[in-house]
Coordinates of C-alpha atoms in Angstrom, one line a residue:
X1 CA 0.0 0.0 0.0
X2 CA 2.8 2.4 0.9
X3 CA 4.4 1.9 -2.5
X4 CA 1.1 2.7 -4.3
X5 CA 0.6 5.8 -2.3
X6 CA 4.2 6.9 -3.0
X7 CA 3.7 6.4 -6.7
X8 CA 0.3 8.3 -6.5
X9 CA 2.0 11.3 -4.8
X10 CA 4.8 11.4 -7.3
X11 CA 2.3 11.3 -10.3
X12 CA 0.2 14.0 -8.8
X13 CA 3.2 16.3 -8.1
X14 CA 4.4 15.7 -11.6
X15 CA 1.0 16.6 -13.1
X16 CA 0.5 19.7 -10.9
X17 CA 4.0 21.1 -11.8
X18 CA 3.5 20.4 -15.5
X19 CA 0.0 22.0 -15.5
X20 CA 1.0 25.1 -13.6
X21 CA 4.1 25.5 -15.6
X22 CA 2.1 25.3 -18.8
X23 CA -0.7 27.6 -17.7
X24 CA 1.6 30.2 -16.2
X25 CA 4.0 29.9 -19.1
X26 CA 7.1 30.3 -17.0
X27 CA 10.2 28.8 -18.5
X28 CA 13.4 28.6 -16.6
X29 CA 16.8 27.1 -17.4
X30 CA 18.0 24.8 -14.6
X31 CA 21.8 24.4 -14.9
X32 CA 23.3 21.4 -13.2
X33 CA 26.8 22.4 -12.1
X34 CA 29.2 19.4 -12.1
X35 CA 32.3 19.1 -9.9
X36 CA 35.4 20.7 -11.5
X37 CA 38.0 18.4 -13.0
X38 CA 41.7 19.4 -12.8
X39 CA 43.7 19.0 -16.0
X40 CA 47.2 18.2 -15.0
X41 CA 48.7 19.0 -18.4
X42 CA 47.2 22.5 -18.6
X43 CA 46.7 23.3 -15.0
X44 CA 43.1 24.4 -15.5
X45 CA 39.9 23.5 -13.9
X46 CA 37.0 22.7 -16.1
X47 CA 33.3 21.7 -15.7
X48 CA 30.7 20.2 -17.9
X49 CA 27.4 21.7 -17.0
X50 CA 24.1 20.2 -18.0
X51 CA 21.1 22.6 -18.7
X52 CA 17.4 21.8 -18.8
X53 CA 14.9 24.3 -20.2
X54 CA 11.7 23.5 -18.4
X55 CA 8.3 25.0 -17.7
X56 CA 7.6 25.2 -13.9
X57 CA 5.6 27.3 -11.5
X58 CA 7.5 30.2 -10.0
X59 CA 6.2 32.0 -6.9
X60 CA 7.7 35.4 -6.3
X61 CA 8.0 35.7 -2.5
X62 CA 9.6 39.0 -1.8
X63 CA 11.4 42.0 -3.3
X64 CA 13.4 44.4 -1.3
X65 CA 15.6 47.4 -2.1
X66 CA 18.5 48.6 0.0
X67 CA 21.0 51.3 -1.1
X68 CA 19.9 51.2 -4.7
X69 CA 20.2 47.4 -5.0
X70 CA 17.1 45.3 -5.5
X71 CA 17.0 41.7 -4.2
X72 CA 14.3 39.3 -5.2
X73 CA 13.4 36.0 -3.6
X74 CA 11.3 33.4 -5.4
X75 CA 10.3 29.8 -5.0
X76 CA 10.4 27.3 -7.8
X77 CA 8.7 23.9 -7.8
X78 CA 10.4 21.1 -9.8
X79 CA 9.9 17.3 -10.1
X80 CA 12.9 15.1 -10.4
X81 CA 12.1 13.9 -14.0
X82 CA 12.6 17.5 -15.2
X83 CA 16.2 17.7 -14.2
X84 CA 17.5 14.3 -15.1
X85 CA 16.1 12.5 -12.0
X86 CA 18.8 14.1 -9.9
X87 CA 18.8 15.9 -6.6
X88 CA 19.1 19.7 -6.8
X89 CA 22.3 21.1 -5.3
X90 CA 23.0 24.6 -3.8
X91 CA 25.8 25.0 -6.4
X92 CA 23.3 24.6 -9.3
X93 CA 21.9 27.7 -11.0
X94 CA 18.5 28.8 -12.3
X95 CA 18.1 31.4 -15.1
X96 CA 14.7 33.1 -15.4
X97 CA 13.1 36.2 -16.9
X98 CA 12.2 39.0 -14.5
X99 CA 11.0 42.5 -15.4
X100 CA 12.0 42.1 -19.0
X101 CA 15.6 40.8 -18.4
X102 CA 17.3 37.5 -17.9
X103 CA 18.5 36.9 -14.4
X104 CA 20.8 34.2 -13.0
X105 CA 19.6 33.1 -9.6
X106 CA 21.4 31.5 -6.7
X107 CA 19.8 28.6 -4.9
X108 CA 19.5 29.3 -1.2
X109 CA 17.3 26.5 0.1
X110 CA 16.0 23.1 -1.2
X111 CA 13.1 21.3 0.4
X112 CA 12.6 17.7 -0.8
X113 CA 9.2 16.1 -0.5
X114 CA 9.4 12.3 -0.7
X115 CA 8.2 8.9 0.5
X116 CA 10.2 6.0 -0.7
X117 CA 11.2 8.2 -3.7
X118 CA 11.6 12.0 -4.3
X119 CA 8.5 13.5 -5.9
X120 CA 8.9 17.2 -5.6
X121 CA 11.6 19.8 -4.9
X122 CA 10.7 23.3 -3.6
X123 CA 13.7 25.5 -4.4
X124 CA 14.2 29.0 -2.9
X125 CA 16.3 31.3 -5.1
X126 CA 17.6 34.8 -4.8
X127 CA 18.5 37.2 -7.7

């Protein structure tokens, strides 16, 4: 029974995120940052990032301005299948449109909802 309920919750979360993302028409680019690899012959660090362009609901939580600098906090809801069935990390980035310009957001908090499997991530970002 627990396995069936877990699958049901995962399916419902996936449908809600997809439906809200489509109806709100908010597309973000989720960039999975990989660990840097050191090249001994060149002495350089390099990464191979993976990007996912996905439609998800974005909830704008707060905007504040201090000394001429505006800080925005938002909450993004993502299901694992949208980002390669991987766990979001604080080092990853989210790119979104805000007030007519492209913004790169820093992930500040990740809440994972799960039973026997992850079915929804609530990601707080600042930009």
